[in-house]
């Protein structure tokens, strides 16, 4: 079995993103699963255990996303603020 980078349990995601509601934390990974971005492994045990990992397709996007993040972080504050404000207007 191939090692899965970025493998995370639900409880790890919950601790890593404390400001997100549990409802959103359930819905968003499931939507990402439908979209083929993450895969979910459910272990039949009590209490239930679910793990999430990036699909191969999503893993191929990581280098691009890293470069995009680097570009955004290096952008002047006014550009970053306009990007954030545009996100608020679109959402």
mmCIF file with all atom_site columns, C-alpha atoms in Angstrom:
data_model
loop_
_atom_site.group_PDB
_atom_site.id
_atom_site.type_symbol
_atom_site.label_atom_id
_atom_site.label_alt_id
_atom_site.label_comp_id
_atom_site.label_asym_id
_atom_site.label_entity_id
_atom_site.label_seq_id
_atom_site.pdbx_PDB_ins_code
_atom_site.Cartn_x
_atom_site.Cartn_y
_atom_site.Cartn_z
_atom_site.occupancy
_atom_site.B_iso_or_equiv
_atom_site.pdbx_formal_charge
_atom_site.auth_seq_id
_atom_site.auth_comp_id
_atom_site.auth_asym_id
_atom_site.auth_atom_id
_atom_site.pdbx_PDB_model_num
ATOM 1  C CA . UNK A 1 1  ? 0.000   0.000  0.000  1.00 0.00 ? 1  UNK A CA 1
ATOM 2  C CA . UNK A 1 2  ? 1.369   3.404  -1.012 1.00 0.00 ? 2  UNK A CA 1
ATOM 3  C CA . UNK A 1 3  ? 1.972   6.021  1.686  1.00 0.00 ? 3  UNK A CA 1
ATOM 4  C CA . UNK A 1 4  ? -0.547  8.845  1.563  1.00 0.00 ? 4  UNK A CA 1
ATOM 5  C CA . UNK A 1 5  ? 0.955   12.283 2.112  1.00 0.00 ? 5  UNK A CA 1
ATOM 6  C CA . UNK A 1 6  ? -1.237  14.791 3.909  1.00 0.00 ? 6  UNK A CA 1
ATOM 7  C CA . UNK A 1 7  ? -3.248  12.050 5.660  1.00 0.00 ? 7  UNK A CA 1
ATOM 8  C CA . UNK A 1 8  ? -5.315  13.673 8.423  1.00 0.00 ? 8  UNK A CA 1
ATOM 9  C CA . UNK A 1 9  ? -7.927  12.392 10.838 1.00 0.00 ? 9  UNK A CA 1
ATOM 10 C CA . UNK A 1 10 ? -11.116 14.373 11.336 1.00 0.00 ? 10 UNK A CA 1
ATOM 11 C CA . UNK A 1 11 ? -10.085 15.264 14.896 1.00 0.00 ? 11 UNK A CA 1
ATOM 12 C CA . UNK A 1 12 ? -6.739  16.603 13.596 1.00 0.00 ? 12 UNK A CA 1
ATOM 13 C CA . UNK A 1 13 ? -8.577  18.850 11.145 1.00 0.00 ? 13 UNK A CA 1
ATOM 14 C CA . UNK A 1 14 ? -10.823 20.018 13.976 1.00 0.00 ? 14 UNK A CA 1
ATOM 15 C CA . UNK A 1 15 ? -7.813  21.008 16.111 1.00 0.00 ? 15 UNK A CA 1
ATOM 16 C CA . UNK A 1 16 ? -5.956  22.582 13.172 1.00 0.00 ? 16 UNK A CA 1
ATOM 17 C CA . UNK A 1 17 ? -8.895  24.851 12.272 1.00 0.00 ? 17 UNK A CA 1
ATOM 18 C CA . UNK A 1 18 ? -10.486 25.821 15.602 1.00 0.00 ? 18 UNK A CA 1
ATOM 19 C CA . UNK A 1 19 ? -12.523 28.691 14.141 1.00 0.00 ? 19 UNK A CA 1
ATOM 20 C CA . UNK A 1 20 ? -14.525 26.455 11.774 1.00 0.00 ? 20 UNK A CA 1
ATOM 21 C CA . UNK A 1 21 ? -17.866 24.992 12.827 1.00 0.00 ? 21 UNK A CA 1
ATOM 22 C CA . UNK A 1 22 ? -18.219 21.235 13.035 1.00 0.00 ? 22 UNK A CA 1
ATOM 23 C CA . UNK A 1 23 ? -21.015 21.407 10.444 1.00 0.00 ? 23 UNK A CA 1
ATOM 24 C CA . UNK A 1 24 ? -18.695 23.111 7.951  1.00 0.00 ? 24 UNK A CA 1
ATOM 25 C CA . UNK A 1 25 ? -15.875 20.734 8.789  1.00 0.00 ? 25 UNK A CA 1
ATOM 26 C CA . UNK A 1 26 ? -18.162 17.836 7.882  1.00 0.00 ? 26 UNK A CA 1
ATOM 27 C CA . UNK A 1 27 ? -19.623 19.413 4.735  1.00 0.00 ? 27 UNK A CA 1
ATOM 28 C CA . UNK A 1 28 ? -16.474 20.806 3.147  1.00 0.00 ? 28 UNK A CA 1
ATOM 29 C CA . UNK A 1 29 ? -14.369 17.600 3.099  1.00 0.00 ? 29 UNK A CA 1
ATOM 30 C CA . UNK A 1 30 ? -17.367 15.684 1.746  1.00 0.00 ? 30 UNK A CA 1
ATOM 31 C CA . UNK A 1 31 ? -17.755 18.226 -1.069 1.00 0.00 ? 31 UNK A CA 1
ATOM 32 C CA . UNK A 1 32 ? -14.010 18.012 -1.747 1.00 0.00 ? 32 UNK A CA 1
ATOM 33 C CA . UNK A 1 33 ? -14.441 14.238 -1.914 1.00 0.00 ? 33 UNK A CA 1
ATOM 34 C CA . UNK A 1 34 ? -17.252 14.604 -4.469 1.00 0.00 ? 34 UNK A CA 1
ATOM 35 C CA . UNK A 1 35 ? -15.008 16.962 -6.452 1.00 0.00 ? 35 UNK A CA 1
ATOM 36 C CA . UNK A 1 36 ? -12.164 14.423 -6.462 1.00 0.00 ? 36 UNK A CA 1
ATOM 37 C CA . UNK A 1 37 ? -9.819  16.564 -4.356 1.00 0.00 ? 37 UNK A CA 1
ATOM 38 C CA . UNK A 1 38 ? -9.704  14.423 -1.210 1.00 0.00 ? 38 UNK A CA 1
ATOM 39 C CA . UNK A 1 39 ? -10.382 10.780 -0.479 1.00 0.00 ? 39 UNK A CA 1
ATOM 40 C CA . UNK A 1 40 ? -11.943 9.615  2.765  1.00 0.00 ? 40 UNK A CA 1
ATOM 41 C CA . UNK A 1 41 ? -11.137 6.373  4.515  1.00 0.00 ? 41 UNK A CA 1
ATOM 42 C CA . UNK A 1 42 ? -13.687 5.269  7.102  1.00 0.00 ? 42 UNK A CA 1
ATOM 43 C CA . UNK A 1 43 ? -12.520 2.720  9.650  1.00 0.00 ? 43 UNK A CA 1
ATOM 44 C CA . UNK A 1 44 ? -15.341 0.603  11.097 1.00 0.00 ? 44 UNK A CA 1
ATOM 45 C CA . UNK A 1 45 ? -14.752 1.074  14.793 1.00 0.00 ? 45 UNK A CA 1
ATOM 46 C CA . UNK A 1 46 ? -16.243 2.761  17.839 1.00 0.00 ? 46 UNK A CA 1
ATOM 47 C CA . UNK A 1 47 ? -15.858 5.678  18.071 1.00 0.00 ? 47 UNK A CA 1
ATOM 48 C CA . UNK A 1 48 ? -15.906 6.172  14.287 1.00 0.00 ? 48 UNK A CA 1
ATOM 49 C CA . UNK A 1 49 ? -12.600 7.037  12.674 1.00 0.00 ? 49 UNK A CA 1
ATOM 50 C CA . UNK A 1 50 ? -12.326 8.812  9.325  1.00 0.00 ? 50 UNK A CA 1
ATOM 51 C CA . UNK A 1 51 ? -9.114  9.901  7.626  1.00 0.00 ? 51 UNK A CA 1
ATOM 52 C CA . UNK A 1 52 ? -8.734  12.236 4.685  1.00 0.00 ? 52 UNK A CA 1
ATOM 53 C CA . UNK A 1 53 ? -5.939  12.527 2.157  1.00 0.00 ? 53 UNK A CA 1
ATOM 54 C CA . UNK A 1 54 ? -5.353  14.389 -1.071 1.00 0.00 ? 54 UNK A CA 1
ATOM 55 C CA . UNK A 1 55 ? -6.035  12.439 -4.217 1.00 0.00 ? 55 UNK A CA 1
ATOM 56 C CA . UNK A 1 56 ? -3.231  12.053 -6.730 1.00 0.00 ? 56 UNK A CA 1
ATOM 57 C CA . UNK A 1 57 ? -4.916  14.695 -8.882 1.00 0.00 ? 57 UNK A CA 1
ATOM 58 C CA . UNK A 1 58 ? -4.902  17.171 -5.986 1.00 0.00 ? 58 UNK A CA 1
ATOM 59 C CA . UNK A 1 59 ? -1.337  16.274 -5.007 1.00 0.00 ? 59 UNK A CA 1
ATOM 60 C CA . UNK A 1 60 ? -0.174  17.287 -8.476 1.00 0.00 ? 60 UNK A CA 1
ATOM 61 C CA . UNK A 1 61 ? -1.596  20.776 -7.784 1.00 0.00 ? 61 UNK A CA 1
ATOM 62 C CA . UNK A 1 62 ? 0.422   21.319 -4.589 1.00 0.00 ? 62 UNK A CA 1
ATOM 63 C CA . UNK A 1 63 ? 3.532   22.807 -6.304 1.00 0.00 ? 63 UNK A CA 1
ATOM 64 C CA . UNK A 1 64 ? 1.346   25.279 -8.208 1.00 0.00 ? 64 UNK A CA 1
ATOM 65 C CA . UNK A 1 65 ? -0.579  26.240 -5.063 1.00 0.00 ? 65 UNK A CA 1
ATOM 66 C CA . UNK A 1 66 ? 2.699   26.707 -3.157 1.00 0.00 ? 66 UNK A CA 1
ATOM 67 C CA . UNK A 1 67 ? 3.896   29.129 -5.859 1.00 0.00 ? 67 UNK A CA 1
ATOM 68 C CA . UNK A 1 68 ? 0.573   30.959 -5.793 1.00 0.00 ? 68 UNK A CA 1
ATOM 69 C CA . UNK A 1 69 ? 0.773   31.313 -2.006 1.00 0.00 ? 69 UNK A CA 1
ATOM 70 C CA . UNK A 1 70 ? 4.348   32.597 -2.244 1.00 0.00 ? 70 UNK A CA 1
ATOM 71 C CA . UNK A 1 71 ? 3.230   35.163 -4.839 1.00 0.00 ? 71 UNK A CA 1
ATOM 72 C CA . UNK A 1 72 ? 0.306   36.332 -2.684 1.00 0.00 ? 72 UNK A CA 1
ATOM 73 C CA . UNK A 1 73 ? 2.480   36.592 0.418  1.00 0.00 ? 73 UNK A CA 1
ATOM 74 C CA . UNK A 1 74 ? 5.018   38.683 -1.517 1.00 0.00 ? 74 UNK A CA 1
ATOM 75 C CA . UNK A 1 75 ? 2.365   40.977 -2.996 1.00 0.00 ? 75 UNK A CA 1
ATOM 76 C CA . UNK A 1 76 ? 2.050   44.497 -1.577 1.00 0.00 ? 76 UNK A CA 1
ATOM 77 C CA . UNK A 1 77 ? -0.533  44.862 1.188  1.00 0.00 ? 77 UNK A CA 1
ATOM 78 C CA . UNK A 1 78 ? -2.932  46.856 -1.004 1.00 0.00 ? 78 UNK A CA 1
ATOM 79 C CA . UNK A 1 79 ? -2.982  44.056 -3.612 1.00 0.00 ? 79 UNK A CA 1
ATOM 80 C CA . UNK A 1 80 ? -3.592  41.416 -0.929 1.00 0.00 ? 80 UNK A CA 1
ATOM 81 C CA . UNK A 1 81 ? -6.381  43.544 0.549  1.00 0.00 ? 81 UNK A CA 1
ATOM 82 C CA . UNK A 1 82 ? -8.040  43.931 -2.861 1.00 0.00 ? 82 UNK A CA 1
ATOM 83 C CA . UNK A 1 83 ? -7.855  40.151 -3.389 1.00 0.00 ? 83 UNK A CA 1
ATOM 84 C CA . UNK A 1 84 ? -9.432  39.553 0.023  1.00 0.00 ? 84 UNK A CA 1
ATOM 85 C CA . UNK A 1 85 ? -12.094 42.215 -0.548 1.00 0.00 ? 85 UNK A CA 1
ATOM 86 C CA . UNK A 1 86 ? -12.918 40.709 -3.959 1.00 0.00 ? 86 UNK A CA 1
ATOM 87 C CA . UNK A 1 87 ? -13.394 37.342 -2.248 1.00 0.00 ? 87 UNK A CA 1
ATOM 88 C CA . UNK A 1 88 ? -15.832 38.908 0.245  1.00 0.00 ? 88 UNK A CA 1
ATOM 89 C CA . UNK A 1 89 ? -17.817 40.563 -2.547 1.00 0.00 ? 89 UNK A CA 1
ATOM 90 C CA . UNK A 1 90 ? -18.018 37.335 -4.546 1.00 0.00 ? 90 UNK A CA 1
ATOM 91 C CA . UNK A 1 91 ? -19.029 35.218 -1.505 1.00 0.00 ? 91 UNK A CA 1
#
